[in-house]
Amino acid sequence: MDAVAELRLLLGSGTSLITVDTAEEPRALRIVREASGATPVWTWSAASGLSRDGSAAIYGSVDPDQMLSNLLAMTGAWTCVLCDPAPVLGDPVALRQLKEIGQRAVPGQTLLLVGRATMIPPDLEGVARPWRLGPPSIAELTTLVDRIAIRLGQRDVVVELGDLDRLRLARSLAGLTLVEAERQLMQVALADGRLDAADIATALAGKAALLNTNGVLEIVGDDTVRLDDLGGLIELKAWLAPRVRAGLDRAADPPRGVLLAGVPGCGKSAVAHAIAAAWSVPLVLLDPGRIYRKFVGESEQRFDDALAAVETMAPAVLWIDEIEKGLSTGSEDGGVSGRVLATFLRWLQDHDAPVFVVATANDVTRLPPELTRKGRFDELFFVDLPDAPARIDILRALLARRSVTFTEPELDDLAAHPDGFSGAELDAAVVAASYAGAITAATVGHELAKTVPLSRSRAAEVTALRAWAHDHARIA
């Protein structure tokens, strides 16, 4: 339900006193006018007094008591918006008049208190109905993009946006107020004298800076990795395919998240990039290590704020890298990690924003069982070391990025090296070969022969992980 329909329902239900938590006063007033229909709309502020739309203010109505006396004397239907109502709430007589308006509940007469984080006195608890105006919808932001594009065109700024570009640009601004989104659009357009698809990444980065006030989140802009580019991972890609087709904002049973455990360097992070690229949505990295602070309650508040910011960026993919480093619990931190974990579990279960969580873990045995059980994530996959066919796919993709091609027999020979090489180790061998001269099958094979893979240097740990996965996870 959009904001206009939601407010229209509140007004029609006979609610007489509504508090609106928003920093977007002009947008709130527009929505109130649309939701009120033919009902007269009045506005009041401590600077301008009480006035009906399109008319002069009533004499003496700057005073809160006089303003409310005027409202109480009105007959018939009306809707009145009090902008920044702190002066009214701080006046004992005005506060009593507000309570009487809320208690008498005259059909068709509604008073809305509009402001940011307005503190409601105890006298109005149970009388005033709180309503939070959420961030602008994608439709509102798309309309804004169109309006700004026309304005820029009139200023001889080049605008080259297709329909998909307009939608992606609007999504890149999701979570900002309309004023913030307008400023961001103007800034990216005027920086280089044009507005086109290349500005989407810039708009995302600018939005991240505005929303990420505590430094916990980071927008990861690389959208070049595709699911088809990932070597192996047959089961994981087959599981993801119908969910990608269904869409992140599917109304019924939307995809919620996946936990990827496995051997380091086997492509878990690349999967997060590929999922975000498949949906053409932002990839938001949450670093668990940035959450914790020394003061009581500060870590929990930073985590709450980060999750709220991610929801405002939706639709998005939330990537929590090496989740075991931030959400494993213990007794040495005074219970902070346990409280952070409880917050995350509750959010995983209850959030309704189109946010898909990709959590990666190198040592999943450190995670508490309540995080790995069914229902927290849609599925738990184990990303193992690639087999020979997967190594061929990985090498082919690595070489293609560098405009290098090997013959099939050369790829077969390289993939025939002893098992145990991860994708990251294959990549390192190709990079090392480039420094040794031309990238050839011989130079890559030489580098692989010199490499001691993690599967041999830390064989006991890798063996233990694989044994755990046999009984606890699906093999990706």
Short mmCIF file of C-alpha atoms in Angstrom, two decimals:
data_model
loop_
_atom_site.label_atom_id
_atom_site.label_comp_id
_atom_site.label_asym_id
_atom_site.label_seq_id
_atom_site.Cartn_x
_atom_site.Cartn_y
_atom_site.Cartn_z
CA MET A 1 0.00 0.00 0.00
CA ASP A 2 1.45 3.38 -0.97
CA ALA A 3 1.61 6.34 1.42
CA VAL A 4 -1.46 8.11 0.00
CA ALA A 5 -3.64 4.99 0.25
CA GLU A 6 -2.37 4.24 3.75
CA LEU A 7 -3.12 7.74 5.01
CA ARG A 8 -6.49 7.81 3.26
CA LEU A 9 -7.39 4.64 5.17
CA LEU A 10 -6.38 6.28 8.47
CA LEU A 11 -8.41 9.40 7.71
CA GLY A 12 -11.42 7.34 6.68
CA SER A 13 -11.28 5.22 9.82
CA GLY A 14 -12.17 8.21 12.00
CA THR A 15 -8.73 8.72 13.56
CA SER A 16 -8.75 12.26 14.95
CA LEU A 17 -5.14 12.77 16.06
CA ILE A 18 -2.16 11.44 14.06
CA THR A 19 1.57 12.00 14.60
CA VAL A 20 3.72 11.82 11.46
CA ASP A 21 7.45 11.17 11.91
CA THR A 22 9.20 12.59 8.85
CA ALA A 23 11.82 15.09 7.80
CA GLU A 24 10.02 15.61 4.46
CA GLU A 25 7.44 18.24 5.34
CA PRO A 26 6.62 19.31 1.72
CA ARG A 27 6.14 15.68 0.68
CA ALA A 28 4.01 14.99 3.76
CA LEU A 29 1.78 17.98 2.95
CA ARG A 30 1.36 16.79 -0.65
CA ILE A 31 0.37 13.32 0.53
CA VAL A 32 -2.09 14.78 3.09
CA ARG A 33 -3.74 16.86 0.36
CA GLU A 34 -4.04 13.86 -1.96
CA ALA A 35 -5.38 11.59 0.79
CA SER A 36 -7.90 14.21 2.01
CA GLY A 37 -9.62 14.44 -1.37
CA ALA A 38 -12.38 17.07 -1.25
CA THR A 39 -11.96 17.68 2.51
CA PRO A 40 -10.54 21.20 3.25
CA VAL A 41 -6.89 21.12 4.34
CA TRP A 42 -5.54 23.62 6.88
CA THR A 43 -1.91 24.12 7.88
CA TRP A 44 -0.31 25.78 10.90
CA SER A 45 3.22 26.78 11.85
CA ALA A 46 4.62 28.94 14.63
CA ALA A 47 5.81 31.38 11.94
CA SER A 48 2.73 31.66 9.71
CA GLY A 49 -0.28 30.77 11.83
CA LEU A 50 -3.37 28.84 10.74
CA SER A 51 -4.53 29.05 7.14
CA ARG A 52 -6.64 27.09 4.72
CA ASP A 53 -4.92 26.11 1.48
CA GLY A 54 -4.90 29.10 -0.84
CA SER A 55 -6.14 31.57 1.79
CA ALA A 56 -4.58 34.09 4.17
CA ALA A 57 -3.83 33.09 7.77
CA ILE A 58 -6.43 33.70 10.49
CA TYR A 59 -5.52 36.75 12.57
CA GLY A 60 -3.84 35.86 15.88
CA SER A 61 -3.60 32.15 15.07
CA VAL A 62 0.18 31.97 15.55
CA ASP A 63 -0.65 31.45 19.24
CA PRO A 64 -1.19 27.67 19.80
CA ASP A 65 -4.17 28.17 22.14
CA GLN A 66 -5.94 30.48 19.70
CA MET A 67 -5.22 28.17 16.78
CA LEU A 68 -6.72 25.15 18.53
CA SER A 69 -9.72 27.20 19.70
CA ASN A 70 -10.36 28.07 16.05
CA LEU A 71 -10.21 24.41 15.08
CA LEU A 72 -12.54 23.35 17.89
CA ALA A 73 -15.07 25.96 16.72
CA MET A 74 -15.12 24.64 13.12
CA THR A 75 -18.03 22.52 11.95
CA GLY A 76 -17.98 20.05 9.09
CA ALA A 77 -15.04 18.03 7.83
CA TRP A 78 -11.48 19.32 7.89
CA THR A 79 -7.90 18.09 7.94
CA CYS A 80 -5.26 20.20 9.69
CA VAL A 81 -1.48 19.78 9.66
CA LEU A 82 0.61 21.23 12.48
CA CYS A 83 4.16 21.70 11.16
CA ASP A 84 6.90 21.30 13.81
CA PRO A 85 4.38 21.03 16.69
CA ALA A 86 6.86 21.47 19.59
CA PRO A 87 5.37 24.88 20.61
CA VAL A 88 1.93 23.28 20.83
CA LEU A 89 3.12 20.23 22.78
CA GLY A 90 4.96 22.47 25.25
CA ASP A 91 1.87 24.54 26.12
CA PRO A 92 -0.25 22.91 28.89
CA VAL A 93 -3.52 24.48 27.68
CA ALA A 94 -2.83 23.60 24.03
CA LEU A 95 -1.90 20.08 25.07
CA ARG A 96 -5.24 19.69 26.82
CA GLN A 97 -7.06 20.97 23.72
CA LEU A 98 -5.18 18.45 21.57
CA LYS A 99 -6.28 15.68 23.90
CA GLU A 100 -9.91 16.83 23.67
CA ILE A 101 -9.74 16.83 19.87
CA GLY A 102 -8.38 13.30 19.94
CA GLN A 103 -10.95 12.07 22.47
CA ARG A 104 -14.04 13.58 20.91
CA ALA A 105 -13.25 11.91 17.55
CA VAL A 106 -15.59 13.92 15.32
CA PRO A 107 -15.93 12.05 11.99
CA GLY A 108 -14.10 13.81 9.18
CA GLN A 109 -12.03 16.06 11.48
CA THR A 110 -8.38 15.02 11.74
CA LEU A 111 -5.35 16.78 13.17
CA LEU A 112 -1.85 15.69 12.06
CA LEU A 113 1.34 16.61 13.94
CA VAL A 114 4.13 16.55 11.36
CA GLY A 115 7.79 16.72 12.38
CA ARG A 116 11.03 14.81 12.83
CA ALA A 117 11.26 12.61 15.94
CA THR A 118 8.46 14.51 17.66
CA MET A 119 8.34 13.54 21.34
CA ILE A 120 4.73 12.80 22.26
CA PRO A 121 3.86 13.70 25.90
CA PRO A 122 2.44 10.91 28.08
CA ASP A 123 -0.93 12.73 28.11
CA LEU A 124 -1.41 11.89 24.42
CA GLU A 125 -0.32 8.26 24.59
CA GLY A 126 -3.21 6.08 23.53
CA VAL A 127 -4.96 9.13 22.02
CA ALA A 128 -2.57 10.03 19.19
CA ARG A 129 -2.06 7.46 16.43
CA PRO A 130 1.60 7.37 15.26
CA TRP A 131 2.24 7.07 11.53
CA ARG A 132 5.67 7.05 9.94
CA LEU A 133 6.05 8.35 6.42
CA GLY A 134 8.50 6.00 4.74
CA PRO A 135 11.06 6.97 2.12
CA PRO A 136 9.88 7.87 -1.40
CA SER A 137 8.77 4.96 -3.54
CA ILE A 138 10.55 3.96 -6.74
CA ALA A 139 7.62 5.48 -8.67
CA GLU A 140 8.11 8.83 -6.89
CA LEU A 141 11.85 8.72 -7.54
CA THR A 142 11.32 7.84 -11.22
CA THR A 143 9.02 10.85 -11.54
CA LEU A 144 11.75 12.95 -9.91
CA VAL A 145 14.34 11.64 -12.40
CA ASP A 146 12.05 12.62 -15.28
CA ARG A 147 11.45 16.08 -13.83
CA ILE A 148 15.16 16.70 -13.25
CA ALA A 149 15.97 15.43 -16.75
CA ILE A 150 13.62 18.04 -18.25
CA ARG A 151 15.13 20.79 -16.10
CA LEU A 152 18.67 19.77 -17.06
CA GLY A 153 17.73 19.68 -20.73
CA GLN A 154 16.57 23.28 -20.44
CA ARG A 155 20.02 24.15 -19.08
CA ASP A 156 21.75 22.49 -22.08
CA VAL A 157 22.98 19.54 -19.99
CA VAL A 158 23.17 16.34 -22.06
CA VAL A 159 20.63 13.74 -20.85
CA GLU A 160 20.90 10.21 -22.26
CA LEU A 161 18.71 7.83 -20.27
CA GLY A 162 16.78 4.85 -21.58
CA ASP A 163 13.80 3.40 -19.71
CA LEU A 164 15.99 0.86 -17.88
CA ASP A 165 18.54 3.57 -17.03
CA ARG A 166 15.78 5.74 -15.53
CA LEU A 167 14.61 2.84 -13.37
CA ARG A 168 18.15 1.95 -12.24
CA LEU A 169 18.91 5.58 -11.47
CA ALA A 170 15.72 5.85 -9.41
CA ARG A 171 16.66 2.67 -7.52
CA SER A 172 20.13 4.06 -6.87
CA LEU A 173 18.45 6.93 -4.98
CA ALA A 174 16.12 4.72 -2.92
CA GLY A 175 16.25 5.59 0.77
CA LEU A 176 16.96 9.29 0.28
CA THR A 177 14.39 12.02 0.80
CA LEU A 178 13.15 13.73 -2.36
CA VAL A 179 15.21 16.80 -1.50
CA GLU A 180 18.36 14.71 -0.99
CA ALA A 181 17.68 12.74 -4.18
CA GLU A 182 17.20 15.95 -6.18
CA ARG A 183 20.47 17.40 -4.88
CA GLN A 184 22.29 14.14 -5.64
CA LEU A 185 20.96 14.06 -9.21
CA MET A 186 21.90 17.68 -9.85
CA GLN A 187 25.36 17.12 -8.39
CA VAL A 188 26.23 14.08 -10.53
CA ALA A 189 24.82 15.73 -13.67
CA LEU A 190 26.57 19.07 -13.26
CA ALA A 191 29.89 17.44 -12.32
CA ASP A 192 30.51 16.36 -15.93
CA GLY A 193 27.77 18.20 -17.80
CA ARG A 194 25.66 15.14 -18.57
CA LEU A 195 23.22 12.67 -17.00
CA ASP A 196 23.53 9.12 -18.30
CA ALA A 197 23.92 5.49 -17.22
CA ALA A 198 27.48 6.15 -16.03
CA ASP A 199 26.05 8.34 -13.25
CA ILE A 200 24.25 5.43 -11.58
CA ALA A 201 27.37 4.21 -9.76
CA THR A 202 28.21 7.78 -8.71
CA ALA A 203 24.70 8.29 -7.36
CA LEU A 204 24.97 5.04 -5.38
CA ALA A 205 28.27 6.10 -3.84
CA GLY A 206 26.85 9.49 -2.93
CA LYS A 207 23.79 7.91 -1.35
CA ALA A 208 25.97 5.57 0.69
CA ALA A 209 27.85 8.56 2.06
CA LEU A 210 24.57 10.24 3.07
CA LEU A 211 23.02 7.17 4.70
CA ASN A 212 26.09 5.52 6.17
CA THR A 213 26.74 7.99 8.95
CA ASN A 214 28.50 5.47 11.26
CA GLY A 215 30.87 3.89 8.72
CA VAL A 216 29.58 0.32 9.07
CA LEU A 217 28.32 -0.01 5.48
CA GLU A 218 30.00 0.26 2.10
CA ILE A 219 28.48 0.26 -1.39
CA VAL A 220 30.41 -2.16 -3.60
CA GLY A 221 30.12 -0.85 -7.14
CA ASP A 222 31.50 -3.75 -9.22
CA ASP A 223 28.63 -5.25 -11.25
CA THR A 224 30.77 -7.00 -13.90
CA VAL A 225 30.65 -10.48 -12.34
CA ARG A 226 27.90 -12.68 -13.73
CA LEU A 227 26.63 -16.00 -12.40
CA ASP A 228 27.57 -17.66 -15.68
CA ASP A 229 31.15 -16.47 -15.20
CA LEU A 230 31.54 -18.50 -12.00
CA GLY A 231 33.28 -21.81 -12.54
CA GLY A 232 31.55 -24.85 -11.05
CA LEU A 233 28.94 -24.14 -8.33
CA ILE A 234 26.37 -26.04 -10.38
CA GLU A 235 23.95 -26.69 -7.49
CA LEU A 236 24.14 -23.13 -6.19
CA LYS A 237 23.53 -21.58 -9.62
CA ALA A 238 20.58 -23.94 -10.22
CA TRP A 239 19.11 -22.91 -6.84
CA LEU A 240 19.58 -19.20 -7.58
CA ALA A 241 18.18 -19.25 -11.13
CA PRO A 242 14.43 -19.39 -10.31
CA ARG A 243 14.86 -16.83 -7.54
CA VAL A 244 16.62 -14.41 -9.87
CA ARG A 245 13.79 -14.84 -12.38
CA ALA A 246 11.12 -14.30 -9.71
CA GLY A 247 12.67 -11.02 -8.61
CA LEU A 248 13.82 -9.64 -5.30
CA ASP A 249 10.54 -7.78 -4.69
CA ARG A 250 8.30 -10.81 -5.22
CA ALA A 251 5.09 -10.28 -3.24
CA ALA A 252 4.68 -13.83 -1.89
CA ASP A 253 7.60 -15.67 -0.27
CA PRO A 254 10.37 -13.39 -1.54
CA PRO A 255 13.95 -14.74 -1.45
CA ARG A 256 15.57 -13.72 1.84
CA GLY A 257 19.15 -14.93 1.92
CA VAL A 258 21.82 -17.59 1.67
CA LEU A 259 24.71 -18.57 3.93
CA LEU A 260 27.85 -19.59 2.06
CA ALA A 261 30.42 -21.56 4.04
CA GLY A 262 33.56 -23.05 2.62
CA VAL A 263 37.25 -23.10 1.94
CA PRO A 264 38.80 -19.61 1.63
CA GLY A 265 39.39 -18.40 -1.92
CA CYS A 266 36.72 -20.54 -3.59
CA GLY A 267 34.41 -17.77 -4.84
CA LYS A 268 32.00 -16.99 -2.01
CA SER A 269 32.55 -13.23 -2.37
CA ALA A 270 32.19 -13.46 -6.16
CA VAL A 271 28.77 -15.05 -5.66
CA ALA A 272 27.62 -11.98 -3.71
CA HIS A 273 28.74 -9.71 -6.57
CA ALA A 274 27.03 -11.92 -9.14
CA ILE A 275 23.70 -12.06 -7.28
CA ALA A 276 23.54 -8.26 -7.02
CA ALA A 277 24.42 -7.92 -10.71
CA ALA A 278 21.74 -10.45 -11.68
CA TRP A 279 19.06 -8.32 -10.00
CA SER A 280 20.70 -5.00 -11.00
CA VAL A 281 20.56 -3.79 -7.40
CA PRO A 282 23.20 -2.31 -5.08
CA LEU A 283 25.59 -4.62 -3.26
CA VAL A 284 25.96 -3.32 0.30
CA LEU A 285 28.88 -4.66 2.32
CA LEU A 286 28.48 -4.80 6.10
CA ASP A 287 31.78 -5.31 7.89
CA PRO A 288 31.00 -6.91 11.29
CA GLY A 289 34.31 -5.69 12.64
CA ARG A 290 33.17 -2.06 12.36
CA ILE A 291 30.14 -2.58 14.57
CA TYR A 292 31.76 -2.90 17.96
CA ARG A 293 32.54 0.08 20.19
CA LYS A 294 33.57 0.37 23.86
CA PHE A 295 30.55 2.17 25.36
CA VAL A 296 27.53 0.24 26.67
CA GLY A 297 24.80 -0.04 24.06
CA GLU A 298 26.81 1.71 21.32
CA SER A 299 27.55 -1.47 19.34
CA GLU A 300 23.92 -2.56 19.34
CA GLN A 301 22.79 0.91 18.25
CA ARG A 302 25.33 1.02 15.41
CA PHE A 303 24.10 -2.35 14.18
CA ASP A 304 20.44 -1.26 14.41
CA ASP A 305 21.24 1.92 12.47
CA ALA A 306 23.13 -0.06 9.81
CA LEU A 307 20.23 -2.48 9.27
CA ALA A 308 17.77 0.43 9.07
CA ALA A 309 19.99 2.12 6.47
CA VAL A 310 20.12 -1.08 4.40
CA GLU A 311 16.32 -1.24 4.41
CA THR A 312 16.14 2.31 3.07
CA MET A 313 18.47 1.26 0.23
CA ALA A 314 16.19 -1.63 -0.76
CA PRO A 315 15.95 -3.37 -3.10
CA ALA A 316 19.51 -4.42 -2.35
CA VAL A 317 21.80 -7.35 -1.61
CA LEU A 318 23.38 -7.19 1.86
CA TRP A 319 26.76 -8.91 1.93
CA ILE A 320 28.18 -9.84 5.35
CA ASP A 321 31.71 -11.07 4.75
CA GLU A 322 33.30 -13.50 7.22
CA ILE A 323 30.25 -13.35 9.44
CA GLU A 324 31.84 -15.61 12.05
CA LYS A 325 34.26 -12.81 13.00
CA GLY A 326 31.46 -10.51 14.08
CA LEU A 327 28.57 -12.69 15.21
CA SER A 328 30.20 -15.56 17.03
CA THR A 329 29.25 -15.32 20.69
CA GLY A 330 31.38 -15.54 23.80
CA SER A 331 31.46 -14.60 27.48
CA GLU A 332 34.47 -12.28 27.33
CA ASP A 333 32.64 -9.24 25.88
CA GLY A 334 29.96 -8.75 28.52
CA GLY A 335 27.25 -10.20 26.28
CA VAL A 336 27.57 -7.54 23.53
CA SER A 337 28.04 -10.05 20.70
CA GLY A 338 25.06 -12.03 22.00
CA ARG A 339 22.84 -8.95 21.91
CA VAL A 340 24.07 -8.03 18.43
CA LEU A 341 23.34 -11.59 17.30
CA ALA A 342 19.82 -11.44 18.80
CA THR A 343 19.18 -8.18 16.92
CA PHE A 344 20.35 -9.77 13.66
CA LEU A 345 18.29 -12.93 14.16
CA ARG A 346 15.16 -10.90 14.84
CA TRP A 347 15.79 -8.75 11.77
CA LEU A 348 16.40 -11.80 9.57
CA GLN A 349 13.08 -13.24 10.69
CA ASP A 350 10.92 -10.13 10.60
CA HIS A 351 12.18 -7.60 8.03
CA ASP A 352 9.88 -7.08 5.05
CA ALA A 353 12.09 -4.85 2.89
CA PRO A 354 13.36 -6.48 -0.35
CA VAL A 355 16.86 -7.15 1.01
CA PHE A 356 18.62 -10.42 0.14
CA VAL A 357 21.36 -11.38 2.60
CA VAL A 358 24.52 -13.13 1.42
CA ALA A 359 26.59 -14.15 4.45
CA THR A 360 29.97 -15.80 3.92
CA ALA A 361 31.96 -17.80 6.46
CA ASN A 362 35.36 -19.46 6.25
CA ASP A 363 34.93 -21.24 9.60
CA VAL A 364 31.22 -21.92 9.99
CA THR A 365 31.85 -24.08 13.07
CA ARG A 366 32.36 -20.84 15.05
CA LEU A 367 28.82 -19.69 14.32
CA PRO A 368 26.07 -20.30 16.90
CA PRO A 369 23.57 -23.01 15.87
CA GLU A 370 20.61 -20.60 15.99
CA LEU A 371 22.13 -18.71 13.04
CA THR A 372 22.64 -21.77 10.84
CA ARG A 373 19.30 -23.47 11.39
CA LYS A 374 16.63 -23.51 8.67
CA GLY A 375 14.46 -20.41 8.62
CA ARG A 376 17.21 -17.88 9.22
CA PHE A 377 18.51 -18.22 5.67
CA ASP A 378 16.76 -19.84 2.73
CA GLU A 379 19.66 -22.27 2.33
CA LEU A 380 23.16 -23.09 3.59
CA PHE A 381 25.68 -24.04 0.89
CA PHE A 382 29.22 -25.31 1.23
CA VAL A 383 31.59 -23.96 -1.42
CA ASP A 384 34.24 -26.63 -1.84
CA LEU A 385 37.51 -26.67 -3.75
CA PRO A 386 36.81 -26.81 -7.51
CA ASP A 387 37.13 -30.12 -9.34
CA ALA A 388 38.90 -30.44 -12.71
CA PRO A 389 35.95 -29.27 -14.91
CA ALA A 390 35.37 -26.31 -12.60
CA ARG A 391 39.08 -25.44 -12.69
CA ILE A 392 38.87 -25.32 -16.49
CA ASP A 393 35.89 -22.95 -16.30
CA ILE A 394 37.69 -20.74 -13.79
CA LEU A 395 40.88 -20.59 -15.85
CA ARG A 396 38.90 -19.80 -19.00
CA ALA A 397 37.14 -16.90 -17.24
CA LEU A 398 40.40 -15.59 -15.75
CA LEU A 399 42.11 -15.66 -19.15
CA ALA A 400 39.13 -14.04 -20.90
CA ARG A 401 39.41 -11.02 -18.60
CA ARG A 402 42.96 -10.56 -19.85
CA SER A 403 42.08 -11.24 -23.52
CA VAL A 404 44.12 -14.46 -23.48
CA THR A 405 43.01 -17.79 -24.95
CA PHE A 406 44.42 -21.26 -24.32
CA THR A 407 43.62 -24.34 -26.37
CA GLU A 408 41.44 -27.02 -24.85
CA PRO A 409 44.37 -29.46 -24.46
CA GLU A 410 46.34 -26.73 -22.65
CA LEU A 411 43.43 -26.10 -20.28
CA ASP A 412 43.06 -29.83 -19.70
CA ASP A 413 46.75 -30.12 -18.83
CA LEU A 414 46.57 -27.22 -16.34
CA ALA A 415 43.40 -28.61 -14.73
CA ALA A 416 45.13 -31.98 -14.37
CA HIS A 417 47.48 -30.57 -11.71
CA PRO A 418 46.90 -32.21 -8.32
CA ASP A 419 43.56 -31.39 -6.71
CA GLY A 420 43.46 -28.73 -4.04
CA PHE A 421 43.82 -25.41 -5.85
CA SER A 422 41.21 -22.77 -5.07
CA GLY A 423 39.95 -20.20 -7.55
CA ALA A 424 41.97 -17.50 -5.78
CA GLU A 425 45.14 -19.60 -6.13
CA LEU A 426 44.49 -20.13 -9.84
CA ASP A 427 44.02 -16.37 -10.21
CA ALA A 428 47.29 -15.72 -8.36
CA ALA A 429 49.11 -18.10 -10.71
CA VAL A 430 47.78 -16.25 -13.78
CA VAL A 431 48.77 -12.88 -12.28
CA ALA A 432 52.25 -14.19 -11.42
CA ALA A 433 52.63 -15.51 -14.98
CA SER A 434 51.85 -12.04 -16.34
CA TYR A 435 54.81 -10.65 -14.38
CA ALA A 436 57.06 -13.45 -15.67
CA GLY A 437 56.38 -12.41 -19.27
CA ALA A 438 53.55 -13.48 -21.55
CA ILE A 439 50.66 -15.45 -20.04
CA THR A 440 51.09 -18.89 -21.56
CA ALA A 441 50.10 -22.37 -20.52
CA ALA A 442 53.74 -23.05 -19.67
CA THR A 443 54.16 -19.98 -17.41
CA VAL A 444 50.86 -20.58 -15.63
CA GLY A 445 51.74 -24.24 -15.12
CA HIS A 446 55.16 -23.22 -13.78
CA GLU A 447 53.54 -20.92 -11.20
CA LEU A 448 51.06 -23.62 -10.15
CA ALA A 449 53.92 -26.07 -9.66
CA LYS A 450 55.57 -23.61 -7.23
CA THR A 451 52.35 -22.97 -5.28
CA VAL A 452 51.58 -24.75 -2.03
CA PRO A 453 47.77 -24.56 -1.87
CA LEU A 454 45.89 -23.90 1.35
CA SER A 455 44.39 -27.38 1.11
CA ARG A 456 47.90 -28.79 1.76
CA SER A 457 49.38 -26.14 4.07
CA ARG A 458 46.33 -26.30 6.36
CA ALA A 459 45.10 -29.75 5.44
CA ALA A 460 43.63 -30.60 8.86
CA GLU A 461 41.39 -27.52 8.94
CA VAL A 462 40.19 -28.02 5.35
CA THR A 463 39.47 -31.70 6.04
CA ALA A 464 37.47 -30.78 9.16
CA LEU A 465 35.43 -28.21 7.20
CA ARG A 466 34.61 -30.76 4.49
CA ALA A 467 33.59 -33.30 7.11
CA TRP A 468 31.27 -30.74 8.75
CA ALA A 469 29.72 -29.88 5.39
CA HIS A 470 28.92 -33.51 4.65
CA ASP A 471 26.28 -33.54 7.41
CA HIS A 472 25.22 -29.88 7.64
CA ALA A 473 25.10 -28.18 4.22
CA ARG A 474 24.34 -28.58 0.55
CA ILE A 475 27.38 -28.79 -1.69
CA ALA A 476 27.42 -25.80 -4.01
#
